[in-house]
mmCIF file of C-alpha atoms in Angstrom:
data_model
loop_
_atom_site.group_PDB
_atom_site.id
_atom_site.type_symbol
_atom_site.label_atom_id
_atom_site.label_comp_id
_atom_site.label_asym_id
_atom_site.label_seq_id
_atom_site.Cartn_x
_atom_site.Cartn_y
_atom_site.Cartn_z
ATOM 1 C CA UNK A 2 62.962 132.892 206.511
ATOM 2 C CA UNK A 3 61.210 135.774 205.172
ATOM 3 C CA UNK A 4 58.350 135.129 202.776
ATOM 4 C CA UNK A 5 60.549 136.080 199.832
ATOM 5 C CA UNK A 6 63.300 133.810 200.776
ATOM 6 C CA UNK A 7 60.812 130.945 201.212
ATOM 7 C CA UNK A 8 59.273 131.430 197.830
ATOM 8 C CA UNK A 9 62.708 131.789 196.163
ATOM 9 C CA UNK A 10 64.227 128.770 197.906
ATOM 10 C CA UNK A 11 60.872 126.832 196.885
ATOM 11 C CA UNK A 12 61.018 128.042 193.151
ATOM 12 C CA UNK A 13 65.045 127.281 193.006
ATOM 13 C CA UNK A 14 64.309 123.648 194.319
ATOM 14 C CA UNK A 15 61.960 123.263 191.730
ATOM 15 C CA UNK A 16 63.976 124.210 188.836
ATOM 16 C CA UNK A 17 67.145 122.621 189.837
ATOM 17 C CA UNK A 18 66.288 119.302 192.640
ATOM 18 C CA UNK A 19 62.436 118.722 192.224
ATOM 19 C CA UNK A 20 62.510 115.601 194.090
ATOM 20 C CA UNK A 21 63.628 117.378 197.192
ATOM 21 C CA UNK A 22 61.126 120.209 196.988
ATOM 22 C CA UNK A 23 58.803 120.555 199.880
ATOM 23 C CA UNK A 24 55.260 119.939 198.768
ATOM 24 C CA UNK A 25 53.873 121.339 201.977
ATOM 25 C CA UNK A 26 55.864 124.474 201.538
ATOM 26 C CA UNK A 27 54.373 124.521 197.999
ATOM 27 C CA UNK A 28 50.575 124.320 199.081
ATOM 28 C CA UNK A 29 51.345 127.268 201.859
ATOM 29 C CA UNK A 30 52.641 129.282 198.807
ATOM 30 C CA UNK A 31 49.620 128.518 196.721
ATOM 31 C CA UNK A 32 47.123 129.505 199.482
ATOM 32 C CA UNK A 33 49.204 132.504 200.538
ATOM 33 C CA UNK A 34 47.314 135.987 200.999
ATOM 34 C CA UNK A 35 50.153 137.738 199.262
ATOM 35 C CA UNK A 36 49.606 137.459 195.033
ATOM 36 C CA UNK A 37 53.483 137.392 194.313
ATOM 37 C CA UNK A 38 53.744 134.097 196.650
ATOM 38 C CA UNK A 39 51.051 132.553 194.958
ATOM 39 C CA UNK A 40 52.483 133.171 191.448
ATOM 40 C CA UNK A 41 56.044 132.026 192.534
ATOM 41 C CA UNK A 42 54.145 128.683 193.993
ATOM 42 C CA UNK A 43 52.261 128.299 190.697
ATOM 43 C CA UNK A 44 55.351 128.472 188.683
ATOM 44 C CA UNK A 45 57.220 125.693 191.306
ATOM 45 C CA UNK A 46 53.659 123.815 190.703
ATOM 46 C CA UNK A 47 54.302 123.648 186.981
ATOM 47 C CA UNK A 48 57.800 122.803 187.363
ATOM 48 C CA UNK A 49 57.509 119.787 189.944
ATOM 49 C CA UNK A 50 54.475 118.455 187.740
ATOM 50 C CA UNK A 51 56.583 118.219 184.568
ATOM 51 C CA UNK A 52 59.485 116.708 186.584
ATOM 52 C CA UNK A 53 57.299 113.794 187.695
ATOM 53 C CA UNK A 54 56.123 114.687 191.116
ATOM 54 C CA UNK A 55 52.839 113.765 192.280
ATOM 55 C CA UNK A 56 51.290 117.368 192.861
ATOM 56 C CA UNK A 57 47.621 116.181 192.952
ATOM 57 C CA UNK A 58 47.155 117.756 196.447
ATOM 58 C CA UNK A 59 48.814 120.858 195.671
ATOM 59 C CA UNK A 60 46.696 121.273 192.537
ATOM 60 C CA UNK A 61 43.743 120.677 194.445
ATOM 61 C CA UNK A 62 44.923 123.557 196.879
ATOM 62 C CA UNK A 63 45.382 126.045 194.509
ATOM 63 C CA UNK A 64 42.207 125.677 192.883
ATOM 64 C CA UNK A 65 44.015 127.153 189.450
ATOM 65 C CA UNK A 66 40.971 127.288 187.647
ATOM 66 C CA UNK A 67 39.422 129.745 190.102
ATOM 67 C CA UNK A 68 42.117 132.412 190.805
ATOM 68 C CA UNK A 69 41.434 135.983 190.495
ATOM 69 C CA UNK A 70 42.122 137.715 186.956
ATOM 70 C CA UNK A 71 44.989 140.006 189.229
ATOM 71 C CA UNK A 72 47.079 136.942 189.169
ATOM 72 C CA UNK A 73 47.273 136.828 185.444
ATOM 73 C CA UNK A 74 47.866 140.461 184.983
ATOM 74 C CA UNK A 75 50.644 140.539 187.620
ATOM 75 C CA UNK A 76 52.487 137.607 186.045
ATOM 76 C CA UNK A 77 52.532 139.136 182.670
ATOM 77 C CA UNK A 78 55.833 138.690 180.902
ATOM 78 C CA UNK A 79 58.614 135.676 181.161
ATOM 79 C CA UNK A 80 60.478 134.496 184.205
ATOM 80 C CA UNK A 81 63.457 132.557 184.153
ATOM 81 C CA UNK A 82 63.121 128.595 183.830
ATOM 82 C CA UNK A 83 65.397 125.857 184.447
ATOM 83 C CA UNK A 84 69.055 127.040 184.546
ATOM 84 C CA UNK A 85 67.884 130.219 183.514
ATOM 85 C CA UNK A 86 67.530 129.389 179.888
ATOM 86 C CA UNK A 87 64.006 127.959 179.556
ATOM 87 C CA UNK A 88 61.460 130.651 179.665
ATOM 88 C CA UNK A 89 57.997 130.206 181.010
ATOM 89 C CA UNK A 90 55.294 132.340 180.029
ATOM 90 C CA UNK A 91 52.586 133.757 182.453
ATOM 91 C CA UNK A 92 53.312 131.363 185.255
ATOM 92 C CA UNK A 93 49.643 130.687 186.122
ATOM 93 C CA UNK A 94 48.682 129.769 182.799
ATOM 94 C CA UNK A 95 51.844 127.622 182.787
ATOM 95 C CA UNK A 96 50.692 125.892 186.025
ATOM 96 C CA UNK A 97 47.360 124.914 184.617
ATOM 97 C CA UNK A 98 49.007 123.612 181.257
ATOM 98 C CA UNK A 99 51.676 121.550 183.295
ATOM 99 C CA UNK A 100 48.862 120.280 185.275
ATOM 100 C CA UNK A 101 46.747 119.567 182.230
ATOM 101 C CA UNK A 102 49.782 117.539 180.290
ATOM 102 C CA UNK A 103 50.497 115.604 183.535
ATOM 103 C CA UNK A 104 47.006 114.452 183.987
ATOM 104 C CA UNK A 105 46.471 116.491 187.014
ATOM 105 C CA UNK A 106 43.830 118.581 185.760
ATOM 106 C CA UNK A 107 41.031 117.813 183.109
ATOM 107 C CA UNK A 108 41.728 119.252 179.592
ATOM 108 C CA UNK A 109 38.471 121.474 180.338
ATOM 109 C CA UNK A 110 40.722 123.568 182.462
ATOM 110 C CA UNK A 111 42.421 125.074 179.365
ATOM 111 C CA UNK A 112 38.843 126.305 178.222
ATOM 112 C CA UNK A 113 38.530 127.884 181.499
ATOM 113 C CA UNK A 114 41.918 129.364 181.328
ATOM 114 C CA UNK A 115 40.991 130.964 177.592
ATOM 115 C CA UNK A 116 37.928 132.296 179.391
ATOM 116 C CA UNK A 117 39.971 134.091 181.938
ATOM 117 C CA UNK A 118 42.466 135.524 179.411
ATOM 118 C CA UNK A 119 39.652 136.862 177.070
ATOM 119 C CA UNK A 120 38.662 139.092 180.000
ATOM 120 C CA UNK A 121 41.791 140.920 179.689
ATOM 121 C CA UNK A 122 40.939 142.577 176.312
ATOM 122 C CA UNK A 123 37.654 144.107 176.536
ATOM 123 C CA UNK A 124 38.522 146.551 173.857
ATOM 124 C CA UNK A 125 38.481 143.507 171.165
ATOM 125 C CA UNK A 126 35.571 142.088 169.679
ATOM 126 C CA UNK A 127 34.651 138.466 170.618
ATOM 127 C CA UNK A 128 36.650 136.827 167.681
ATOM 128 C CA UNK A 129 39.676 138.992 168.624
ATOM 129 C CA UNK A 130 39.456 138.481 172.571
ATOM 130 C CA UNK A 131 39.262 134.367 171.485
ATOM 131 C CA UNK A 132 42.094 134.433 169.265
ATOM 132 C CA UNK A 133 44.325 136.198 171.376
ATOM 133 C CA UNK A 134 43.422 134.245 174.501
ATOM 134 C CA UNK A 135 43.771 130.986 172.693
ATOM 135 C CA UNK A 136 47.485 132.006 171.485
ATOM 136 C CA UNK A 137 48.407 132.878 175.036
ATOM 137 C CA UNK A 138 47.426 129.780 176.462
ATOM 138 C CA UNK A 139 48.931 127.968 173.590
ATOM 139 C CA UNK A 140 52.209 129.439 174.338
ATOM 140 C CA UNK A 141 51.864 128.316 177.965
ATOM 141 C CA UNK A 142 51.083 125.042 176.669
ATOM 142 C CA UNK A 143 54.107 124.960 174.081
ATOM 143 C CA UNK A 144 56.305 126.016 177.302
ATOM 144 C CA UNK A 145 55.410 122.490 179.010
ATOM 145 C CA UNK A 146 57.243 120.904 175.696
ATOM 146 C CA UNK A 147 60.080 123.362 175.563
ATOM 147 C CA UNK A 148 60.921 122.570 179.242
ATOM 148 C CA UNK A 149 60.327 118.598 178.958
ATOM 149 C CA UNK A 150 60.072 117.115 175.263
ATOM 150 C CA UNK A 151 58.518 114.161 176.752
ATOM 151 C CA UNK A 152 55.261 115.921 177.392
ATOM 152 C CA UNK A 153 54.804 116.322 173.462
ATOM 153 C CA UNK A 154 52.625 112.926 173.352
ATOM 154 C CA UNK A 155 50.422 114.866 175.707
ATOM 155 C CA UNK A 156 50.226 118.044 173.530
ATOM 156 C CA UNK A 157 49.357 115.915 170.411
ATOM 157 C CA UNK A 158 46.617 114.138 171.883
ATOM 158 C CA UNK A 159 45.030 117.228 172.855
ATOM 159 C CA UNK A 160 44.833 117.992 168.986
ATOM 160 C CA UNK A 161 42.151 115.224 169.200
ATOM 161 C CA UNK A 162 40.258 116.477 172.002
ATOM 162 C CA UNK A 163 36.166 116.844 171.624
ATOM 163 C CA UNK A 164 36.371 120.284 172.514
ATOM 164 C CA UNK A 165 37.197 122.894 169.684
ATOM 165 C CA UNK A 166 38.999 125.238 172.179
ATOM 166 C CA UNK A 167 41.203 122.516 173.377
ATOM 167 C CA UNK A 168 41.928 121.455 169.936
ATOM 168 C CA UNK A 169 42.700 125.375 168.960
ATOM 169 C CA UNK A 170 45.037 125.730 172.098
ATOM 170 C CA UNK A 171 47.166 122.437 171.314
ATOM 171 C CA UNK A 172 47.531 123.716 167.621
ATOM 172 C CA UNK A 173 48.604 127.137 168.738
ATOM 173 C CA UNK A 174 51.234 125.433 171.074
ATOM 174 C CA UNK A 175 52.419 123.175 168.122
ATOM 175 C CA UNK A 176 53.106 126.220 166.080
ATOM 176 C CA UNK A 177 55.031 127.705 169.058
ATOM 177 C CA UNK A 178 56.963 124.728 169.738
ATOM 178 C CA UNK A 179 58.071 124.679 165.760
ATOM 179 C CA UNK A 180 58.894 128.529 166.094
ATOM 180 C CA UNK A 181 60.831 128.887 169.539
ATOM 181 C CA UNK A 182 62.001 125.422 170.583
ATOM 182 C CA UNK A 183 65.346 125.749 168.560
ATOM 183 C CA UNK A 184 65.882 129.182 169.973
ATOM 184 C CA UNK A 185 65.591 128.196 173.397
ATOM 185 C CA UNK A 186 67.544 124.916 173.170
ATOM 186 C CA UNK A 187 70.033 125.529 170.324
ATOM 187 C CA UNK A 188 68.790 122.512 168.426
ATOM 188 C CA UNK A 189 65.810 121.519 166.416
ATOM 189 C CA UNK A 190 62.652 120.206 168.268
ATOM 190 C CA UNK A 191 62.840 116.265 168.088
ATOM 191 C CA UNK A 192 60.479 114.181 166.060
ATOM 192 C CA UNK A 193 60.233 116.786 163.357
ATOM 193 C CA UNK A 194 59.149 114.278 160.626
ATOM 194 C CA UNK A 195 55.988 113.123 162.845
ATOM 195 C CA UNK A 196 55.190 117.056 163.928
ATOM 196 C CA UNK A 197 55.452 118.002 160.097
ATOM 197 C CA UNK A 198 53.154 115.312 159.234
ATOM 198 C CA UNK A 199 50.536 116.352 162.041
ATOM 199 C CA UNK A 200 50.741 119.944 160.803
ATOM 200 C CA UNK A 201 50.296 118.650 157.258
ATOM 201 C CA UNK A 202 47.171 116.705 158.519
ATOM 202 C CA UNK A 203 45.761 120.032 159.869
ATOM 203 C CA UNK A 204 45.884 121.406 156.366
ATOM 204 C CA UNK A 205 42.813 118.973 155.782
ATOM 205 C CA UNK A 206 40.614 120.379 158.565
ATOM 206 C CA UNK A 207 37.208 121.788 158.196
ATOM 207 C CA UNK A 208 38.067 124.492 160.767
ATOM 208 C CA UNK A 209 40.150 127.562 159.501
ATOM 209 C CA UNK A 210 42.059 128.161 162.680
ATOM 210 C CA UNK A 211 43.422 124.708 162.975
ATOM 211 C CA UNK A 212 44.343 124.995 158.976
ATOM 212 C CA UNK A 213 46.086 128.099 159.753
ATOM 213 C CA UNK A 214 48.184 126.721 162.641
ATOM 214 C CA UNK A 215 49.049 123.690 160.565
ATOM 215 C CA UNK A 216 50.406 126.123 158.072
ATOM 216 C CA UNK A 217 52.257 128.194 160.149
ATOM 217 C CA UNK A 218 53.876 125.377 161.935
ATOM 218 C CA UNK A 219 55.153 123.863 158.602
ATOM 219 C CA UNK A 220 56.429 127.262 157.501
ATOM 220 C CA UNK A 221 58.284 127.567 160.494
ATOM 221 C CA UNK A 222 59.661 123.759 159.974
ATOM 222 C CA UNK A 223 60.408 124.916 156.215
ATOM 223 C CA UNK A 224 62.365 128.114 157.134
ATOM 224 C CA UNK A 225 64.545 126.048 159.063
ATOM 225 C CA UNK A 226 64.722 122.798 157.294
ATOM 226 C CA UNK A 227 63.173 123.015 153.863
ATOM 227 C CA UNK A 228 63.626 119.351 153.170
ATOM 228 C CA UNK A 229 60.799 118.813 155.478
ATOM 229 C CA UNK A 230 58.477 120.107 153.157
ATOM 230 C CA UNK A 231 59.170 117.881 150.079
ATOM 231 C CA UNK A 232 57.182 115.070 150.843
ATOM 232 C CA UNK A 233 54.296 117.382 151.818
ATOM 233 C CA UNK A 234 54.310 119.361 148.794
ATOM 234 C CA UNK A 235 50.820 117.906 147.215
ATOM 235 C CA UNK A 236 49.162 119.352 150.448
ATOM 236 C CA UNK A 237 50.962 122.810 150.386
ATOM 237 C CA UNK A 238 50.142 123.261 146.804
ATOM 238 C CA UNK A 239 46.418 122.626 147.287
ATOM 239 C CA UNK A 240 46.483 125.122 150.136
ATOM 240 C CA UNK A 241 47.057 128.221 147.909
ATOM 241 C CA UNK A 242 43.241 127.795 147.115
ATOM 242 C CA UNK A 243 42.495 127.815 150.727
ATOM 243 C CA UNK A 244 39.327 130.015 151.627
ATOM 244 C CA UNK A 245 41.401 131.745 154.571
ATOM 245 C CA UNK A 246 43.916 134.052 153.354
ATOM 246 C CA UNK A 247 46.469 133.294 156.240
ATOM 247 C CA UNK A 248 47.069 129.957 154.901
ATOM 248 C CA UNK A 249 47.301 130.842 151.457
ATOM 249 C CA UNK A 250 50.079 133.393 152.648
ATOM 250 C CA UNK A 251 51.825 130.612 154.567
ATOM 251 C CA UNK A 252 51.560 128.220 151.633
ATOM 252 C CA UNK A 253 53.136 130.493 149.228
ATOM 253 C CA UNK A 254 55.857 131.355 151.479
ATOM 254 C CA UNK A 255 56.619 127.650 151.848
ATOM 255 C CA UNK A 256 56.784 127.171 148.238
ATOM 256 C CA UNK A 257 59.157 129.965 148.047
ATOM 257 C CA UNK A 258 61.531 128.121 150.682
ATOM 258 C CA UNK A 259 61.766 125.011 148.387
ATOM 259 C CA UNK A 260 61.720 126.705 144.849
ATOM 260 C CA UNK A 261 58.833 124.742 143.760
ATOM 261 C CA UNK A 262 58.421 125.437 139.913
ATOM 262 C CA UNK A 263 55.415 123.374 139.558
ATOM 263 C CA UNK A 264 53.494 126.338 141.503
ATOM 264 C CA UNK A 265 54.616 129.009 139.525
ATOM 265 C CA UNK A 266 51.445 129.600 137.732
ATOM 266 C CA UNK A 267 49.332 129.499 140.932
ATOM 267 C CA UNK A 268 51.528 131.725 142.653
ATOM 268 C CA UNK A 269 51.389 134.014 139.601
ATOM 269 C CA UNK A 270 47.668 134.069 139.866
ATOM 270 C CA UNK A 271 47.874 134.735 143.417
ATOM 271 C CA UNK A 272 50.370 137.604 143.025
ATOM 272 C CA UNK A 273 48.318 139.191 140.631
ATOM 273 C CA UNK A 274 44.916 138.911 141.850
ATOM 274 C CA UNK A 275 44.535 137.626 145.405
ATOM 275 C CA UNK A 276 42.287 139.966 147.423
ATOM 276 C CA UNK A 277 44.544 139.896 150.142
ATOM 277 C CA UNK A 278 47.593 142.368 150.168
ATOM 278 C CA UNK A 279 49.509 140.052 152.502
ATOM 279 C CA UNK A 280 48.735 136.930 149.874
ATOM 280 C CA UNK A 281 49.964 138.989 146.922
ATOM 281 C CA UNK A 282 53.092 140.230 148.512
ATOM 282 C CA UNK A 283 53.982 136.552 149.746
ATOM 283 C CA UNK A 284 53.384 135.088 146.276
ATOM 284 C CA UNK A 285 55.534 137.868 144.748
ATOM 285 C CA UNK A 286 58.196 136.957 146.850
ATOM 286 C CA UNK A 287 57.920 133.293 146.552
ATOM 287 C CA UNK A 288 58.143 133.662 142.697
ATOM 288 C CA UNK A 289 61.354 135.821 143.029
ATOM 289 C CA UNK A 290 62.969 133.065 145.062
ATOM 290 C CA UNK A 291 61.917 130.306 142.952
ATOM 291 C CA UNK A 292 63.324 132.371 139.639
ATOM 292 C CA UNK A 293 66.475 133.482 141.638
ATOM 293 C CA UNK A 294 67.110 129.744 142.382
ATOM 294 C CA UNK A 295 66.851 128.713 138.586
#
């Protein structure tokens, strides 16, 4: 059996019959000299972890947190997942995130992962590198829920983690789940009420990045299901005064979805005088939607 055949066989087993996948072969792939073979092993590792296999030995063998940067560069893009329907982002990041949500790695691994991703954008300033890297790792973490919705509790727990970067990654993942789950599975994400409550709770954070992710998550839910916003209107209206312009923008869009006439005076003020072009445009669009619905 060639290397290509061996890695393809292992990856296929991880997708279709994870209970039968050969963990010794997985370790061999993770220790291979060929980068492509290690990448295939990483994808299989993530899938097996989410399927409930004890991959502790393989995680230790992989030294995922120490893999060189070229693995991330070579695994850019999406590879087919379960039944060729579920998409998995950068496979090494996916393997790390899957290992975190299944308790095979400490959440601190997400911080290290963000640091590796930051190195790929030397042309960005520090804030831009961090924001982009958090978003990429968040998408990898979101994919663990898209593959297996039973991992949602683990994602939500990370929102309460002591480390700020871990919280940012979890919030980014939550917004990606809200945005992408339906497009992959053809039906809404389960536990939407709970997730909407969680997102609304983020609007009260003293961290603008968390407030934005909360607002974006609610926006995505509201675009598909405006009724989810009704019980959370007081917090959404309050977000029109947020210091962060992206929060104001998403809040204005949500109020347009639900046709919230009570917010017309504040939306009119934003449409006329907000310092952000994006907010002024979104507020004007929301006013148009409300008036069209009268």
